[in-house]
Every structure is written in C-alpha cells, then in structure tokens.
Short mmCIF file of C-alpha atoms and ligand atoms in Angstrom, two decimals:
data_model
loop_
_atom_site.label_atom_id
_atom_site.label_comp_id
_atom_site.label_asym_id
_atom_site.label_seq_id
_atom_site.Cartn_x
_atom_site.Cartn_y
_atom_site.Cartn_z
CA UNK A 16 0.00 0.00 0.00
CA UNK A 17 1.44 3.34 -0.99
CA UNK A 18 2.16 5.15 2.26
CA UNK A 19 3.14 8.73 2.94
CA UNK A 20 4.90 9.66 6.18
CA UNK A 21 4.66 13.32 7.20
CA UNK A 22 7.37 14.21 9.71
CA UNK A 23 6.71 16.90 12.32
CA UNK A 24 4.63 19.43 10.35
CA UNK A 25 4.07 21.35 13.60
CA UNK A 26 3.79 25.07 14.31
CA UNK A 27 7.03 25.29 16.26
CA UNK A 28 9.01 24.22 13.19
CA UNK A 29 7.34 26.81 10.95
CA UNK A 30 8.29 30.50 10.62
CA UNK A 31 7.31 32.26 13.85
CA UNK A 32 7.64 29.02 15.82
CA UNK A 33 10.04 28.28 18.65
CA UNK A 34 12.41 26.21 16.49
CA UNK A 35 11.58 27.68 13.11
CA UNK A 36 13.05 25.84 10.16
CA UNK A 37 13.80 28.26 7.30
CA UNK A 38 11.05 27.90 4.66
CA UNK A 39 9.42 25.19 6.77
CA UNK A 40 6.02 26.50 5.67
CA UNK A 41 6.86 25.73 2.03
CA UNK A 42 6.46 22.01 2.59
CA UNK A 43 2.87 22.13 3.91
CA UNK A 44 1.22 22.75 0.51
CA UNK A 45 3.42 19.99 -0.92
CA UNK A 46 2.14 17.60 1.76
CA UNK A 47 -1.45 18.63 0.94
CA UNK A 48 -0.87 18.04 -2.78
CA UNK A 49 0.63 14.59 -2.29
CA UNK A 50 -1.79 13.13 0.27
CA UNK A 51 -4.53 12.26 -2.28
CA UNK A 52 -2.01 10.11 -4.15
CA UNK A 53 -1.59 7.73 -1.20
CA UNK A 54 -3.90 5.05 0.18
CA UNK A 55 -2.38 5.53 3.62
CA UNK A 56 -1.08 8.74 5.23
CA UNK A 57 0.59 8.72 8.66
CA UNK A 58 2.33 11.48 10.58
CA UNK A 59 4.74 11.99 13.44
CA UNK A 60 4.75 14.66 16.11
CA UNK A 61 7.61 15.83 18.25
CA UNK A 62 5.88 15.71 21.65
CA UNK A 63 8.04 16.85 24.55
CA UNK A 64 7.26 17.25 28.26
CA UNK A 65 8.04 20.80 29.55
CA UNK A 66 11.24 19.64 31.27
CA UNK A 67 12.67 17.78 28.29
CA UNK A 68 16.44 17.28 28.50
CA UNK A 69 16.98 18.56 24.93
CA UNK A 70 15.85 22.04 26.01
CA UNK A 71 18.67 24.51 26.70
CA UNK A 72 16.43 25.93 29.45
CA UNK A 73 17.09 22.75 31.48
CA UNK A 74 20.86 23.32 31.43
CA UNK A 75 21.82 26.57 33.16
CA UNK A 76 24.70 28.31 31.44
CA UNK A 77 23.92 26.76 28.06
CA UNK A 78 22.35 28.26 24.96
CA UNK A 79 20.30 26.72 22.18
CA UNK A 80 22.70 25.35 19.58
CA UNK A 81 25.23 24.18 22.18
CA UNK A 82 26.21 20.55 22.08
CA UNK A 83 26.65 18.81 25.44
CA UNK A 84 27.31 15.31 26.67
CA UNK A 85 24.23 13.84 28.33
CA UNK A 86 24.60 10.39 29.91
CA UNK A 87 27.49 9.78 27.52
CA UNK A 88 25.56 10.84 24.43
CA UNK A 89 26.06 13.99 22.36
CA UNK A 90 22.98 16.16 22.66
CA UNK A 91 22.31 19.37 20.76
CA UNK A 92 20.37 21.79 22.94
CA UNK A 93 17.27 23.38 21.44
CA UNK A 94 14.90 26.15 22.43
CA UNK A 95 11.81 24.82 24.25
CA UNK A 96 9.66 23.44 21.43
CA UNK A 97 6.71 21.13 20.73
CA UNK A 98 5.71 21.00 24.38
CA UNK A 99 2.81 18.55 24.81
CA UNK A 100 -0.56 20.24 24.56
CA UNK A 101 0.73 23.63 23.40
CA UNK A 102 -0.13 25.40 20.17
CA UNK A 103 3.47 25.01 19.01
CA UNK A 104 3.02 21.25 19.09
CA UNK A 105 -0.12 21.30 16.94
CA UNK A 106 -0.01 20.55 13.25
CA UNK A 107 0.07 23.56 10.94
CA UNK A 108 -3.40 25.07 10.46
CA UNK A 109 -2.77 24.84 6.73
CA UNK A 110 -2.24 21.08 6.79
CA UNK A 111 -5.16 18.93 5.55
CA UNK A 112 -5.34 16.86 8.70
CA UNK A 113 -8.41 14.89 7.60
CA UNK A 114 -6.30 12.64 5.41
CA UNK A 115 -3.97 11.59 8.25
CA UNK A 116 -4.99 8.12 9.46
CA UNK A 117 -2.59 7.78 12.41
CA UNK A 118 -0.20 9.97 14.40
CA UNK A 119 2.90 8.72 16.23
CA UNK A 120 4.52 10.66 19.09
CA UNK A 121 8.22 10.88 19.90
CA UNK A 122 10.48 12.66 22.34
CA UNK A 123 7.98 11.95 25.12
CA UNK A 124 10.46 10.88 27.80
CA UNK A 125 12.20 13.84 29.49
CA UNK A 126 15.50 11.93 29.65
CA UNK A 127 15.87 11.07 25.97
CA UNK A 128 15.74 12.93 22.70
CA UNK A 129 14.30 10.98 19.81
CA UNK A 130 14.56 12.37 16.34
CA UNK A 131 13.23 9.24 14.66
CA UNK A 132 9.51 8.79 14.02
CA UNK A 133 10.02 5.03 14.53
CA UNK A 134 11.71 4.90 17.93
CA UNK A 135 11.45 6.81 21.17
CA UNK A 136 13.58 6.75 24.32
CA UNK A 137 16.97 6.83 22.67
CA UNK A 138 16.00 3.93 20.38
CA UNK A 139 14.77 1.63 23.15
CA UNK A 140 11.05 1.87 22.59
CA UNK A 141 9.02 1.80 19.39
CA UNK A 142 6.61 4.65 18.71
CA UNK A 143 4.31 2.02 17.22
CA UNK A 144 4.81 3.23 13.65
CA UNK A 145 6.77 0.21 12.38
CA UNK A 146 4.25 -2.24 13.89
CA UNK A 147 1.39 -0.23 12.39
CA UNK A 148 2.98 -0.39 8.93
CA UNK A 149 3.81 -4.10 9.21
CA UNK A 150 0.24 -4.97 10.27
CA UNK A 151 -0.94 -3.36 7.05
CA UNK A 152 1.68 -5.03 4.87
CA UNK A 153 3.43 -1.76 4.08
CA UNK A 154 6.98 -2.29 2.82
CA UNK A 155 7.57 1.11 1.22
CA UNK A 156 7.19 4.65 2.54
CA UNK A 157 7.48 8.05 0.95
CA UNK A 158 8.75 10.62 3.46
CA UNK A 159 8.61 14.41 3.68
CA UNK A 160 8.67 17.00 6.45
CA UNK A 161 10.87 18.78 8.97
CA UNK A 162 13.66 18.88 9.56
CA UNK A 163 15.79 17.24 6.84
CA UNK A 164 18.93 17.15 8.99
CA UNK A 165 17.31 15.77 12.17
CA UNK A 166 13.95 14.03 12.25
CA UNK A 167 13.57 13.28 8.54
CA UNK A 168 17.10 11.89 8.42
CA UNK A 169 16.71 9.75 11.54
CA UNK A 170 13.30 8.46 10.44
CA UNK A 171 14.53 7.53 6.97
CA UNK A 172 17.65 5.76 8.26
CA UNK A 173 15.56 3.79 10.79
CA UNK A 174 12.98 2.85 8.15
CA UNK A 175 15.74 1.54 5.88
CA UNK A 176 17.22 -0.41 8.79
CA UNK A 177 13.80 -1.94 9.38
CA UNK A 178 13.84 -3.19 5.80
CA UNK A 179 11.42 -0.72 4.21
CA UNK A 180 11.98 0.81 0.82
CA UNK A 181 12.09 4.57 1.29
CA UNK A 182 11.66 7.57 -0.97
CA UNK A 183 12.49 11.05 0.28
CA UNK A 184 10.60 13.95 -1.32
CA UNK A 185 13.42 16.46 -1.60
CA UNK A 186 11.31 19.59 -2.17
CA UNK A 187 9.03 18.45 0.65
CA UNK A 188 11.80 18.78 3.25
CA UNK A 189 13.72 21.69 4.75
CA UNK A 190 16.71 21.68 7.10
CA UNK A 191 17.61 23.54 10.29
CA UNK A 192 21.15 23.99 8.90
CA UNK A 193 22.97 24.78 12.15
CA UNK A 194 25.96 24.34 9.84
CA UNK A 195 25.43 25.46 6.23
CA UNK A 196 24.91 22.41 4.01
CA UNK A 197 23.61 20.10 6.76
CA UNK A 198 20.44 19.52 4.74
CA UNK A 199 22.36 18.42 1.64
CA UNK A 200 24.66 16.20 3.70
CA UNK A 201 21.59 14.60 5.27
CA UNK A 202 20.08 13.90 1.83
CA UNK A 203 23.41 12.39 0.72
CA UNK A 204 23.50 10.18 3.83
CA UNK A 205 19.92 8.97 3.26
CA UNK A 206 20.69 8.21 -0.37
CA UNK A 207 23.92 6.38 0.52
CA UNK A 208 21.96 4.28 3.01
CA UNK A 209 19.57 3.20 0.25
CA UNK A 210 16.80 5.82 0.04
CA UNK A 211 15.61 7.09 -3.34
CA UNK A 212 15.46 10.87 -3.70
CA UNK A 213 12.38 12.03 -5.62
CA UNK A 214 10.59 15.31 -6.28
CA UNK A 215 6.94 15.92 -5.39
CA UNK A 216 6.30 16.35 -9.11
CA UNK A 217 7.63 12.88 -9.84
CA UNK A 218 5.51 11.42 -7.07
CA UNK A 219 2.29 13.09 -8.23
CA UNK A 220 2.74 12.57 -11.97
CA UNK A 221 3.83 8.94 -11.85
CA UNK A 222 1.38 7.31 -9.43
CA UNK A 223 1.91 3.85 -10.94
CA UNK A 224 5.61 3.70 -10.26
CA UNK A 225 7.23 1.51 -7.64
CA UNK A 226 10.48 3.25 -6.89
C1 VGL B 29 13.57 18.18 15.44
C2 VGL B 29 15.26 19.21 16.56
C3 VGL B 29 14.66 18.94 17.77
C4 VGL B 29 12.96 17.77 14.12
C5 VGL B 29 12.95 17.89 16.63
O1 VGL B 29 11.72 17.55 14.05
O2 VGL B 29 13.71 17.69 13.13
N1 VGL B 29 14.71 18.82 15.41
N2 VGL B 29 13.51 18.28 17.79
ZN1 ZN B 30 12.39 18.04 19.56
#
C-alpha cells in the first residue's frame, strides 16, 4: 500500500515558531498536494514534556545550539519546542489533517531525545509506527517533512534499517542547517543508506511507479 509519512509538520518548526526551520512553511502545501495520491497517510509529532532534556532551558549556562554530553551521548540543545498540549506542538493550520490516518509521538520521555519517528527513548522503545505499517503489509514509505537534517534523516535511516523501501521527497523537506549544508549532507546520507530521492512532481505525476 502506498504510504506517505509526514514528519513533524508542527507550528514550532514553521516560521514564527520556537524552532523555526527556514522555509518550513513551504512544505505544507506539498504535503497537501501529495496526500490524495496515497492510500495511507501517517504522521509523526515531536511531543516533549516541559522539562525535556533537549531544552537549553534545562541546562543553566547553556544556549540553544550548544552541544553537550548527556549520559554519555552527544545532545544538541534546542529552544523549548513542541511542548505537549501547546499550540506550538499542533499541526500547521494549513495542513489537511483529515487525510492523516494515524499519528505517532516521539520525544515523550524527558530523559531522551528521539529524532526518529520510529523509535522513542533513545531507540529503546518503538513509537508504534513500524508495527502499524507491518500490520498493514506496508513495505515502502514516501517521506517528507521537517527537519531534513534531524527528524527526517533519523526516520529515513531507521525505516531503511527496518527493511522498508524509502523515498524522500526532496522539495518536501527543509533543514535547520545549524551548519550550512547540513540539509544536503543529510540527503546524501539517506541516499547512501539506500533511500531514493524524488521530487513531489515525480511522485504526483507517476502514481503507478514503484520506486
Ligand atoms: C527536530 C530538533 C529537535 C525535528 C525535533 O523535528 O527535526 N529537530 N527536535
Ligand atoms: Zn524536539
């Protein structure tokens, strides 16, 4: 079944949001255009408690953008974002939410950051997405969303590791780009790991194709 995965199309990642991704709003109309081409549409949400350990506010003396060692892991510190139940954590108002059949939450444990839509708790616990896809016989996903260099990248690499075929809609993603070029390096890494890079135009004009 052709399946579209929308990664973190939430207010905080859009212009004006707490962790705004440059041009993040450009991908919402692309998501809306592609959804009718898929029999199944699922989405992820970054869904943090207010005291999440990825927030710079939890680490006195540190600023967003700093990288620290947390329980032996490298952790980039972010502004408070996508706090459970807040407007910043809601999907964009412009997103056609009616087509989304299931939503998977990540980053829910204060101790662990989880960029991947497939696993939470530093990779120890499934979000339920992979089981959901397997139950429906899905072996291929088309991915778009925010941000290319964090959650899209981690989700795509995990999906490949789980044995799915994966397409990444390049114009449907935007990067944070803490370092210039991070988005392109992330696309290269996803492609090297086995993902196919496609444009939204290719996806919508060639519905028959198995990539
Ligand atoms: C994300 C940074 C922190 C993302 C989430 O959705 O790409 N990035 N939390
Ligand atoms: Zn986050």
